[in-house]
CSV table of C-alpha atoms in Angstrom, one decimal:
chain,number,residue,atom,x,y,z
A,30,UNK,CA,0.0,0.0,0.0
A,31,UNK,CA,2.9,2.6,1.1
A,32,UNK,CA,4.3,1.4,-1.9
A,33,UNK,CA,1.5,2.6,-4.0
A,34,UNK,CA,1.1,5.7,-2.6
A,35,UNK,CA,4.3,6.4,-3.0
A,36,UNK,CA,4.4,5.8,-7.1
A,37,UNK,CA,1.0,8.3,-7.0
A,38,UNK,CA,2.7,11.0,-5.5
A,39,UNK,CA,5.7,10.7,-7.9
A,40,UNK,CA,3.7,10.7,-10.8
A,41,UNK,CA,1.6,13.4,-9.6
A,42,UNK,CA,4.9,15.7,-8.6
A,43,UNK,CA,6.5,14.2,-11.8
A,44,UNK,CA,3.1,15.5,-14.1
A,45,UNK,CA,3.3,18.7,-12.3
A,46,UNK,CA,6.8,19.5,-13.1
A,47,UNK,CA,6.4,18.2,-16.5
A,48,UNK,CA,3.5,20.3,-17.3
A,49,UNK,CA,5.1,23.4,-16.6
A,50,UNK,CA,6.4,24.6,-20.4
A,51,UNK,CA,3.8,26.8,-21.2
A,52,UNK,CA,4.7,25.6,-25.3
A,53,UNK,CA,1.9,22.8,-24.3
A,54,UNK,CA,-1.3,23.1,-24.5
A,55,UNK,CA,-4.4,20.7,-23.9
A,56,UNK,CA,-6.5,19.3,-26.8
A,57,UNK,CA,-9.8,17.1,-26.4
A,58,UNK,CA,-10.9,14.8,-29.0
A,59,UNK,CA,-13.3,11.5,-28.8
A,60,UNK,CA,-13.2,8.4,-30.4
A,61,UNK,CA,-15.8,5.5,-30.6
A,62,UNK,CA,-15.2,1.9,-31.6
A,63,UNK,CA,-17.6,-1.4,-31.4
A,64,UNK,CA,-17.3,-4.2,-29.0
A,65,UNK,CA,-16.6,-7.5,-30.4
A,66,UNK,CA,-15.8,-11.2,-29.4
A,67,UNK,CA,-12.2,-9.3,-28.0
A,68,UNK,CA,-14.1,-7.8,-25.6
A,69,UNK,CA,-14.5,-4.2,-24.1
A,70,UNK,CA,-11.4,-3.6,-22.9
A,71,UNK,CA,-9.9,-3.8,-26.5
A,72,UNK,CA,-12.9,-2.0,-27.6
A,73,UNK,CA,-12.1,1.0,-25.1
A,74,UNK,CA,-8.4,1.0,-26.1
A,75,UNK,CA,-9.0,1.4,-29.8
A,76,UNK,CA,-11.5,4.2,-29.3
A,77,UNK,CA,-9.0,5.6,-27.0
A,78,UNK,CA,-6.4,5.2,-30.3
A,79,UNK,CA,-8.8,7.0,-32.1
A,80,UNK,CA,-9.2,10.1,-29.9
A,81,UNK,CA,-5.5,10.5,-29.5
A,82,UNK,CA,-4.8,10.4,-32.9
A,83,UNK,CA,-7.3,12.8,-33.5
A,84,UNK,CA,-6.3,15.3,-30.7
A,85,UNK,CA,-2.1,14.8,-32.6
A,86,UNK,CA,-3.3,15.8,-36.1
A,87,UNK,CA,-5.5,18.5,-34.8
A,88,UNK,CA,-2.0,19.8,-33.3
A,89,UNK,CA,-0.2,19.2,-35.8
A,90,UNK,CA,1.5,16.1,-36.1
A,91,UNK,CA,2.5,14.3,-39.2
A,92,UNK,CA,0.5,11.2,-40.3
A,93,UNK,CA,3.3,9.2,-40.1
A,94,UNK,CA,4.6,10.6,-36.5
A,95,UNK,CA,1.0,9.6,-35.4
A,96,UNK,CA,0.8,6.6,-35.2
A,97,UNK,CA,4.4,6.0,-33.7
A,98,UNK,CA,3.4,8.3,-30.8
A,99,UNK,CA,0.1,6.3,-30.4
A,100,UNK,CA,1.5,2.5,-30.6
A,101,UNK,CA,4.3,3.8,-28.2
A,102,UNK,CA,2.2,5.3,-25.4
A,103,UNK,CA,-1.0,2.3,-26.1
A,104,UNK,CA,1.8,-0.1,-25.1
A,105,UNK,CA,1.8,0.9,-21.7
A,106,UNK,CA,-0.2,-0.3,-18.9
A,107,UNK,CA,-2.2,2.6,-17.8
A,108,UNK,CA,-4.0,4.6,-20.3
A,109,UNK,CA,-3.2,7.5,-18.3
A,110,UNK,CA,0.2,8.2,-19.1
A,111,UNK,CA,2.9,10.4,-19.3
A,112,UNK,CA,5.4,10.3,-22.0
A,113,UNK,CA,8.2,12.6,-23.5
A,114,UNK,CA,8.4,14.1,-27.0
A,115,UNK,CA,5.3,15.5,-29.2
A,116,UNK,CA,2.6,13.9,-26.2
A,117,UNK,CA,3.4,15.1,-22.4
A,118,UNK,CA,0.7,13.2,-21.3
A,119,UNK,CA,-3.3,12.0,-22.0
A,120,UNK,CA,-6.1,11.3,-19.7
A,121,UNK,CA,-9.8,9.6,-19.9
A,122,UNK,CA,-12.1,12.4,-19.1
A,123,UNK,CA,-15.2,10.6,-20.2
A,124,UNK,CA,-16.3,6.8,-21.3
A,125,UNK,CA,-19.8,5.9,-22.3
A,126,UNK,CA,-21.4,2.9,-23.6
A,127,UNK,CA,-24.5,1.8,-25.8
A,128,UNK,CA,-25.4,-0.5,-27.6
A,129,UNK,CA,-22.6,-1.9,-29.0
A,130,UNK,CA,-20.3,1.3,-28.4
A,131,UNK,CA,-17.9,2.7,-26.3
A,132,UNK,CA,-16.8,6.0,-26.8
A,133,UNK,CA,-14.2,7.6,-25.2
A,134,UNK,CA,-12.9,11.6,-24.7
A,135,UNK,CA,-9.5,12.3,-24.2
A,136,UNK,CA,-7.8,15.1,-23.2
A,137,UNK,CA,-4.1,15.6,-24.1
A,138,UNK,CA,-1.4,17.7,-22.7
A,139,UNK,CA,0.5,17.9,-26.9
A,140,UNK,CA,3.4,20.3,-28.0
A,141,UNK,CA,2.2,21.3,-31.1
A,142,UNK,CA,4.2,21.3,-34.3
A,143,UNK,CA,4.8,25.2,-35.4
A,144,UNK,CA,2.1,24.7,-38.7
A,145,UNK,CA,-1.4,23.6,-37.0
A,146,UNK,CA,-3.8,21.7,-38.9
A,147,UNK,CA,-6.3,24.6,-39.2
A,148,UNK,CA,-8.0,22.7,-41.9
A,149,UNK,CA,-9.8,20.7,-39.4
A,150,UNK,CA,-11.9,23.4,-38.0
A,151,UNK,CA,-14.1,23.0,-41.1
A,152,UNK,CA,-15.8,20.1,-41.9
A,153,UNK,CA,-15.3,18.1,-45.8
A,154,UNK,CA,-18.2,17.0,-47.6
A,155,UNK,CA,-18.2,13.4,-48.4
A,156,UNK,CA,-20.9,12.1,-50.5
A,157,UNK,CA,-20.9,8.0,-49.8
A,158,UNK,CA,-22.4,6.2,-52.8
A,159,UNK,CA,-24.1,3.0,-53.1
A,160,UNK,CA,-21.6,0.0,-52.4
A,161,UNK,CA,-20.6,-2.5,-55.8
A,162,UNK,CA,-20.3,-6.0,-54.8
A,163,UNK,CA,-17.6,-6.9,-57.4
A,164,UNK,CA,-18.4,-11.2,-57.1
A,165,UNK,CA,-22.2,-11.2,-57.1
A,166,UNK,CA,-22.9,-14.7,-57.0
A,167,UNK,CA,-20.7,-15.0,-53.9
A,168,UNK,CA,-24.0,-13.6,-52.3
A,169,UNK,CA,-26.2,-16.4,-52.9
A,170,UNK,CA,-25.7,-17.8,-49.7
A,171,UNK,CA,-27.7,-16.1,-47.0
A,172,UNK,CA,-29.2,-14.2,-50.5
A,173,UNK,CA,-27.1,-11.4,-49.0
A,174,UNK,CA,-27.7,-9.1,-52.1
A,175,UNK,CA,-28.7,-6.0,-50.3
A,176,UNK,CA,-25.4,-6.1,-48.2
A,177,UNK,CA,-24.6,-3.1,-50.9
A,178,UNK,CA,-27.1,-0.6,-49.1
A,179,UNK,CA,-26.5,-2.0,-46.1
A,180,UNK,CA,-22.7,-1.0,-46.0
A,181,UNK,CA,-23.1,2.1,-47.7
A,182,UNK,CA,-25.8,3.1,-44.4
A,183,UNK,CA,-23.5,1.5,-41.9
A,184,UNK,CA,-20.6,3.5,-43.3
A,185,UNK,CA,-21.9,6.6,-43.3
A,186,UNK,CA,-23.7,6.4,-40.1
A,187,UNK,CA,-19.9,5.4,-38.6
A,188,UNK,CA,-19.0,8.9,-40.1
A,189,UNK,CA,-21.6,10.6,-39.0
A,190,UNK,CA,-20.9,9.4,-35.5
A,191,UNK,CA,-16.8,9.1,-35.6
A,192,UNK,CA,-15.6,11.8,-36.8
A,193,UNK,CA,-16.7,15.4,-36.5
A,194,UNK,CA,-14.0,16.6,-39.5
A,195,UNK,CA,-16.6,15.5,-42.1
A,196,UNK,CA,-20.4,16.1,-43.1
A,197,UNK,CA,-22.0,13.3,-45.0
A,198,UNK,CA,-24.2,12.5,-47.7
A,199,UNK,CA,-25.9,8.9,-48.6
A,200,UNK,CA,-26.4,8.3,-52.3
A,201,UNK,CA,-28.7,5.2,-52.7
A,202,UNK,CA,-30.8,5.9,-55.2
A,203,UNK,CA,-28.9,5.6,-58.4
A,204,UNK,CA,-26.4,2.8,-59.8
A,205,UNK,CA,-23.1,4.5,-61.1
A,206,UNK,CA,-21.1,3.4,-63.8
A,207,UNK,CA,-17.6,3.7,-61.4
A,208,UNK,CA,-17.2,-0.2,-61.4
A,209,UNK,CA,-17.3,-0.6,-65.1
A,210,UNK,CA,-15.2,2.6,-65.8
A,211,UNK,CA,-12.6,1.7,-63.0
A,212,UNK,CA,-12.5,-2.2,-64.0
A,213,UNK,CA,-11.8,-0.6,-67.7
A,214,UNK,CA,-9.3,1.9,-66.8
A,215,UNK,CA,-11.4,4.5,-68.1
A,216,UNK,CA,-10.2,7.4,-66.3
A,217,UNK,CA,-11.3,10.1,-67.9
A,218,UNK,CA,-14.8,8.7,-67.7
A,219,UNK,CA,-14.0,8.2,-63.8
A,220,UNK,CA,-13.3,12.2,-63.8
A,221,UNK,CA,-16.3,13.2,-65.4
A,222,UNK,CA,-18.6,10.4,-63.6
A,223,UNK,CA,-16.9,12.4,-60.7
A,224,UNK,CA,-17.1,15.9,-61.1
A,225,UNK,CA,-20.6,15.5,-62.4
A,226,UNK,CA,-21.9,13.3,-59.1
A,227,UNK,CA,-20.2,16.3,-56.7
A,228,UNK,CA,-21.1,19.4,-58.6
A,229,UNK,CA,-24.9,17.6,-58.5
A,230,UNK,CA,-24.8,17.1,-54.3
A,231,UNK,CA,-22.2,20.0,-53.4
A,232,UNK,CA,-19.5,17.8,-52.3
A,233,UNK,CA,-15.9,18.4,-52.0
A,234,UNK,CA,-15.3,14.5,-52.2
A,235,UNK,CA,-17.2,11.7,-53.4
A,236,UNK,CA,-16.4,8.0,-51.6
A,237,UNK,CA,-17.2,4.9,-53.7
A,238,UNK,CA,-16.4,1.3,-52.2
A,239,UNK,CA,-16.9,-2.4,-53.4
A,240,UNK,CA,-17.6,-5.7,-51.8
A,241,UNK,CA,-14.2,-7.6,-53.3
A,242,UNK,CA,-14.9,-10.9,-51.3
A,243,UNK,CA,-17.8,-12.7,-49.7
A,244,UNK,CA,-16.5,-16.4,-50.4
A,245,UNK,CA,-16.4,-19.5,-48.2
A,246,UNK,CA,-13.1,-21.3,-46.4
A,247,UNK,CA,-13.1,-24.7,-46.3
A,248,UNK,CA,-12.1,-25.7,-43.1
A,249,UNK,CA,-14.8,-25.4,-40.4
A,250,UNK,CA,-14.3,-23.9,-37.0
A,251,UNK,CA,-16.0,-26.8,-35.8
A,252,UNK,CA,-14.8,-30.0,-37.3
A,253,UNK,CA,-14.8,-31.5,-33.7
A,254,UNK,CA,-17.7,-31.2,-33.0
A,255,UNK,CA,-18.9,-34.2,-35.7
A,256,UNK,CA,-22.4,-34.4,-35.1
A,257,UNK,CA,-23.4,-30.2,-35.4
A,258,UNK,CA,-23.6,-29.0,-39.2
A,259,UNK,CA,-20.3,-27.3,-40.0
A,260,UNK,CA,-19.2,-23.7,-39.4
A,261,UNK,CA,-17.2,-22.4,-42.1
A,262,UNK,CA,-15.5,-18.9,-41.7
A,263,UNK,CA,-16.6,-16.7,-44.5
A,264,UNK,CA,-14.8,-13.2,-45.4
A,265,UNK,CA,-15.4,-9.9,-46.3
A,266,UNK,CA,-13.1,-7.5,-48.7
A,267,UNK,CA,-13.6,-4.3,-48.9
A,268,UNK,CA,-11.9,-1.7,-51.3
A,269,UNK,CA,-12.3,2.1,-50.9
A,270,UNK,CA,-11.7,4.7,-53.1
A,271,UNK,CA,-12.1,8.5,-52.2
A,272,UNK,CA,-12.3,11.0,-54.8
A,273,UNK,CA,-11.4,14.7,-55.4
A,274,UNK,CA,-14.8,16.0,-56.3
A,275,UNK,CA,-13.2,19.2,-57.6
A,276,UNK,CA,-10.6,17.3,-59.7
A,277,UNK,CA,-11.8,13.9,-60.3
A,278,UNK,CA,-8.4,12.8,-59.2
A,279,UNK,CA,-8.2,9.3,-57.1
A,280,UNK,CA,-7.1,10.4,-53.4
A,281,UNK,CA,-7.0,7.6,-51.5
A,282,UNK,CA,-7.5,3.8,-52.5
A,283,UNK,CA,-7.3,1.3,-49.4
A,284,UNK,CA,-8.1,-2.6,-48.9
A,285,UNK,CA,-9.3,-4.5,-46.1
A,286,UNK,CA,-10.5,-7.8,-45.1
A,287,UNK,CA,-12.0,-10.0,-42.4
A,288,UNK,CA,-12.8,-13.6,-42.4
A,289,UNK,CA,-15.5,-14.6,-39.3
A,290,UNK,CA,-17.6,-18.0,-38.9
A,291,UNK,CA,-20.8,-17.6,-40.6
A,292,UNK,CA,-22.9,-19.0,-37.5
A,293,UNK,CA,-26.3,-19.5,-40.2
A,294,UNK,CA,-27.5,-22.3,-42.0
A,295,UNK,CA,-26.5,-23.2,-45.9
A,296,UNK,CA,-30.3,-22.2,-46.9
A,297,UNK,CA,-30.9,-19.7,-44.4
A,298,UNK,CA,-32.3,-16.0,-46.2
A,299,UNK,CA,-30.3,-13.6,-44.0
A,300,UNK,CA,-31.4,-9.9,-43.2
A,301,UNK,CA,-27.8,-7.9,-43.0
A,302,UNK,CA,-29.8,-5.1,-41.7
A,303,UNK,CA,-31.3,-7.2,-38.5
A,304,UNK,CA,-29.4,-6.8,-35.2
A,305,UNK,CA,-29.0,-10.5,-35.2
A,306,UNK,CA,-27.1,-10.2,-37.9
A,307,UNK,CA,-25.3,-6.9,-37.0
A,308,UNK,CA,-24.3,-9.0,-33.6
A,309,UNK,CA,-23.2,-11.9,-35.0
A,310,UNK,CA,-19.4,-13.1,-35.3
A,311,UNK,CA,-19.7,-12.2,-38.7
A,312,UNK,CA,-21.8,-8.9,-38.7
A,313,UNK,CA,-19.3,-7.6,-35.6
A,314,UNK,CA,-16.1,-8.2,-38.0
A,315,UNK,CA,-17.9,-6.0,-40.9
A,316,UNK,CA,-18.4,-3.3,-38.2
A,317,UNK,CA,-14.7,-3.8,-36.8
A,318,UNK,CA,-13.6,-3.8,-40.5
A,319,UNK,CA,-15.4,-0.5,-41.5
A,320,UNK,CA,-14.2,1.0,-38.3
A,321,UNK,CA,-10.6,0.7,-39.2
A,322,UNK,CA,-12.4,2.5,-42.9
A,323,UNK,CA,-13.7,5.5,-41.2
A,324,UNK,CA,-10.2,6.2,-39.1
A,325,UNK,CA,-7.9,5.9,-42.3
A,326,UNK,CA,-10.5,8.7,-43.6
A,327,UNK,CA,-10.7,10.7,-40.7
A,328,UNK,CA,-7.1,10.9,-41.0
A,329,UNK,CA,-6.5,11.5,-44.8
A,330,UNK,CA,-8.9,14.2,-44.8
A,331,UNK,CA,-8.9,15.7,-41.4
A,332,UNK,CA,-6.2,18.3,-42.2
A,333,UNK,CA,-6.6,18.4,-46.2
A,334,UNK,CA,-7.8,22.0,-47.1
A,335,UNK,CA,-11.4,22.7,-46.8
A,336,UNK,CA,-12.6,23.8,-50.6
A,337,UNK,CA,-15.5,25.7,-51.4
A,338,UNK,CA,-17.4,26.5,-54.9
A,339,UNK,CA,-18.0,30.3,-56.1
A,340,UNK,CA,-21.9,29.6,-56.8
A,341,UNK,CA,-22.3,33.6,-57.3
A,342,UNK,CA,-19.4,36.1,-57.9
A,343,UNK,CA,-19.8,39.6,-58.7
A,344,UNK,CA,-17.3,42.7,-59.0
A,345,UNK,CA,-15.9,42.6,-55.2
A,346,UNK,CA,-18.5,39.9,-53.7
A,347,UNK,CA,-18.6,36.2,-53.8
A,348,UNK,CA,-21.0,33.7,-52.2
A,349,UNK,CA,-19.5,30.3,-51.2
A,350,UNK,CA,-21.0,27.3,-51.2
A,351,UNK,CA,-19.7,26.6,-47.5
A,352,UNK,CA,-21.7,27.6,-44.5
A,353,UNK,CA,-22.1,27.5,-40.3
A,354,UNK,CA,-23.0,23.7,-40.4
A,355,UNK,CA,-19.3,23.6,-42.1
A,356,UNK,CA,-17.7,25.5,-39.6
A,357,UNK,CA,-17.4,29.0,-41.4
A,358,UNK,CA,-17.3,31.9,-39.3
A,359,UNK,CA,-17.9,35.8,-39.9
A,360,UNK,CA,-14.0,36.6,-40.3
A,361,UNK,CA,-12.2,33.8,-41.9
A,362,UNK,CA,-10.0,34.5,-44.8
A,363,UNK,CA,-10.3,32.6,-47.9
A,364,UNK,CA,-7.7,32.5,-51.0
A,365,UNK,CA,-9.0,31.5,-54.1
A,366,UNK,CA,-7.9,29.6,-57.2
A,367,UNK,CA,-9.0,29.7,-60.6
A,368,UNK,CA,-9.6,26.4,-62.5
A,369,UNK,CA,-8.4,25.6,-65.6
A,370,UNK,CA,-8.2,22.1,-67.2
A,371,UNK,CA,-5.6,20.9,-69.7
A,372,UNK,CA,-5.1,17.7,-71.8
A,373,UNK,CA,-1.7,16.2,-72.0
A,374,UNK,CA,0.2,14.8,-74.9
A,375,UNK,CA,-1.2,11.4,-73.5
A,376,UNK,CA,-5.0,12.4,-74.1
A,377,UNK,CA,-5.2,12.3,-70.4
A,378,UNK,CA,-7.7,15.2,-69.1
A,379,UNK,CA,-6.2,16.8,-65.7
A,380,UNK,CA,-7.6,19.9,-63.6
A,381,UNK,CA,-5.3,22.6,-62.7
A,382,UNK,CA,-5.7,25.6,-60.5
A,383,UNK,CA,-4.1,29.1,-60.8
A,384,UNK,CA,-3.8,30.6,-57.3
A,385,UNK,CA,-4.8,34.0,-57.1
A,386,UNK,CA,-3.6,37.0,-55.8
A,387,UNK,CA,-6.6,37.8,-54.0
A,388,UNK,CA,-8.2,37.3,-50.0
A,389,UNK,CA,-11.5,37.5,-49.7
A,390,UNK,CA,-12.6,37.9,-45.5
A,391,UNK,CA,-16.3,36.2,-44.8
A,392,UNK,CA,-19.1,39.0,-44.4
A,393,UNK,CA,-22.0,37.2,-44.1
A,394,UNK,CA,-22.8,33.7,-43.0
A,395,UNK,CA,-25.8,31.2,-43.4
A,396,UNK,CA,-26.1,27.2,-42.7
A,397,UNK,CA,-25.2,26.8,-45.6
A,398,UNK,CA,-23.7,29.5,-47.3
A,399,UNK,CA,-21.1,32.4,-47.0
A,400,UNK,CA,-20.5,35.9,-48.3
A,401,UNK,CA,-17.0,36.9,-48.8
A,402,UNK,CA,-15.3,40.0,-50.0
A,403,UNK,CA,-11.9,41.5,-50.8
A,404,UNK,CA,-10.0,42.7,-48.4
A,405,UNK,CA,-9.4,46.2,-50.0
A,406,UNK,CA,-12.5,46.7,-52.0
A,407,UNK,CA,-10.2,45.4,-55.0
A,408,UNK,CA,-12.5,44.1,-58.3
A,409,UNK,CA,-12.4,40.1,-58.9
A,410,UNK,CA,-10.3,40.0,-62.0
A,411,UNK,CA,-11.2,36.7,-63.5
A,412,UNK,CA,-12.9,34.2,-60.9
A,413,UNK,CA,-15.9,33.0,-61.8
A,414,UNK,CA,-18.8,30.5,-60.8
A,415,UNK,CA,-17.5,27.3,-60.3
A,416,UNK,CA,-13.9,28.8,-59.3
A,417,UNK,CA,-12.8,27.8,-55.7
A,418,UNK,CA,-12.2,29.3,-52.5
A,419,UNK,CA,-9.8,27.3,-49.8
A,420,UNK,CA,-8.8,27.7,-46.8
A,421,UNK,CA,-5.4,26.2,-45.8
């Protein structure tokens, strides 16, 4: 017991003394994950992953300097640590579970790098499309056809609750032609496809994934067990690929997969949007899968300029496409580029942007809109509708 005591009050004196450069400064961030067969306590340590790394980029740490600093201080027995270097310490300031969640908020004593990642006051918008599954006939079993929709919702709703460096859209409705054009190579098809879907729903990016694997193993998890019907562990692959909505450019391509018993019967007609499903072994690997989805995007995106459209410009006057539900305030400073797009010797289309020399400062602010102007009262030489405005 003396013993005890005696490491608390070092660590307390030793926090106190630590925490005295006043270059560090506190940053709170929260991060959810679901609870599978590993149990809660893994559960609660990868949310906790998530906050941190979402409190280090908000500061300004590299990607790649992230997730050093996070495997190195996860390692350690208490998630209350103290550690030298870009992290001087984190804490668990709040934990709450439902359903099938834990969240976790953090709050971390970070020295941040000298170039913040202001980007990530300002939410993206993602449009998530309607999911491709590439091997259709791999969904006979459990007729798991609408597992298509049923990703798309679960992804976005992740989003929705994950990460609060992105606003999301669900496009269900119509079919696209990405598959076909991305099978085919077809990129400048892919660009149009594109620009066309983000220009239609306002988004800055446009997310399209595909079902790559829903086939059988062979070797049951229950082959002891002689007189039950065998188990066999089924997988899931899953590609993602994020798009530049303003460009048409690929962004970010990623591949995952899961392989989990599939607990039903050979015959059995499976709803993937029941919570039987959603809780079974394999349901809770989908869910752990798209998890791991959502914080590769949080990260890629979190600290990537926020862009928005010119929908109106006049002589010293633009309005933006970006509003309060985005994060804009009255004040902010935009710069803004003018598009131009250019075919190479290679027939391949690409988007370009001029920067300008102007800074426009926001004037007026709605949900969903924002008024900017220069900040002399100089005229707009040559940016138009459809032109951008960033902020980096």
């Amino acid at each position: 017991m003396q013993k005890l005591l005696r490491h608390i009050v070092t660590t307390i004196i030793t926090s106190i003394t630590i925490l005295m450069p006043a270059h560090a400064q506190w940053y709170q961030a929260s991060g959810s994950s679901f609870i599978d067969s590993s149990g809660k306590n893994i559960a609660k340590t990868r949310a906790t992953e998530n906050a941190l790394k979402k409190a280090l980029l908000v500061a300004g740490a590299s990607v790649s300097s992230v997730q050093q600093v996070v495997n190195g201080l996860m390692t350690k027995d208490e998630l209350s640590v103290r550690a030298s270097g870009i992290v001087n310490g984190f804490e668990i300031v709040e934990e709450q579970h439902q359903d099938n969640v834990v969240t976790v908020t953090i709050r971390a004593d970070i020295f941040p790098q000298e170039k913040k990642c202001f980007a990530a006051d300002y939410q993206k918008r993602l449009l998530v499309t309607k999911t491709h599954i590439k091997h259709r006939e791999q969904a006979n079993i459990g007729g798991i056809y609408s597992l298509d929709k049923q990703i798309a919702h679960q992804l976005n709703a992740q989003l929705q609750s994950n990460t609060r460096y992105m606003q999301t859209q669900l496009a269900l409705s119509n079919t696209t032609e990405f598959a076909r054009y991305i099978d085919s190579f077809e990129q400048n098809k892919l660009k149009d496809l594109t620009r066309g879907i983000a220009n239609m729903t306002q988004s800055q990016f446009v997310l399209y994934t595909e079902i790559t694997d829903l086939s059988f193993d062979q070797d049951a998890t229950n082959s002891w067990k002689f007189w039950q019907e065998k188990i066999l562990p089924r997988n899931f692959g899953l590609t993602i690929h994020l798009f530049d909505g303003n460009t048409g450019e690929s962004f970010l391509s990623e591949q995952y997969h899961a392989s989990s018993p599939w607990t039903y019967k050979y015959r059995e007609q499976v709803d993937v949007a029941s919570n039987h499903f959603q809780t079974s072994p394999y349901g809770l690997a989908i869910n752990r899968l798209l998890e791991q989805a959502v914080m590769d995007l949080d990260e890629s995106l979190m600290c990537q300029p926020s862009q928005a459209k010119i929908i109106h410009a006049g002589e010293t006057e633009l309005l933006l496409n970006i509003g309060k539900k985005h994060g804009v305030k009255q004040g902010d400073e935009f710069s803004l580029l003018h598009q131009e797009n250019f075919i190479a010797n290679n027939g391949q289309q690409y988007s370009g942007f001029n920067v300008s020399a102007y800074k426009v400062k926001v004037t007026k602010v709605t949900q969903d809109t924002a008024t900017v102007t220069t900040l002399d009262g100089e005229i707009l030489g040559n940016i138009q509708h459809n032109d951008l405005a960033v902020r980096y």
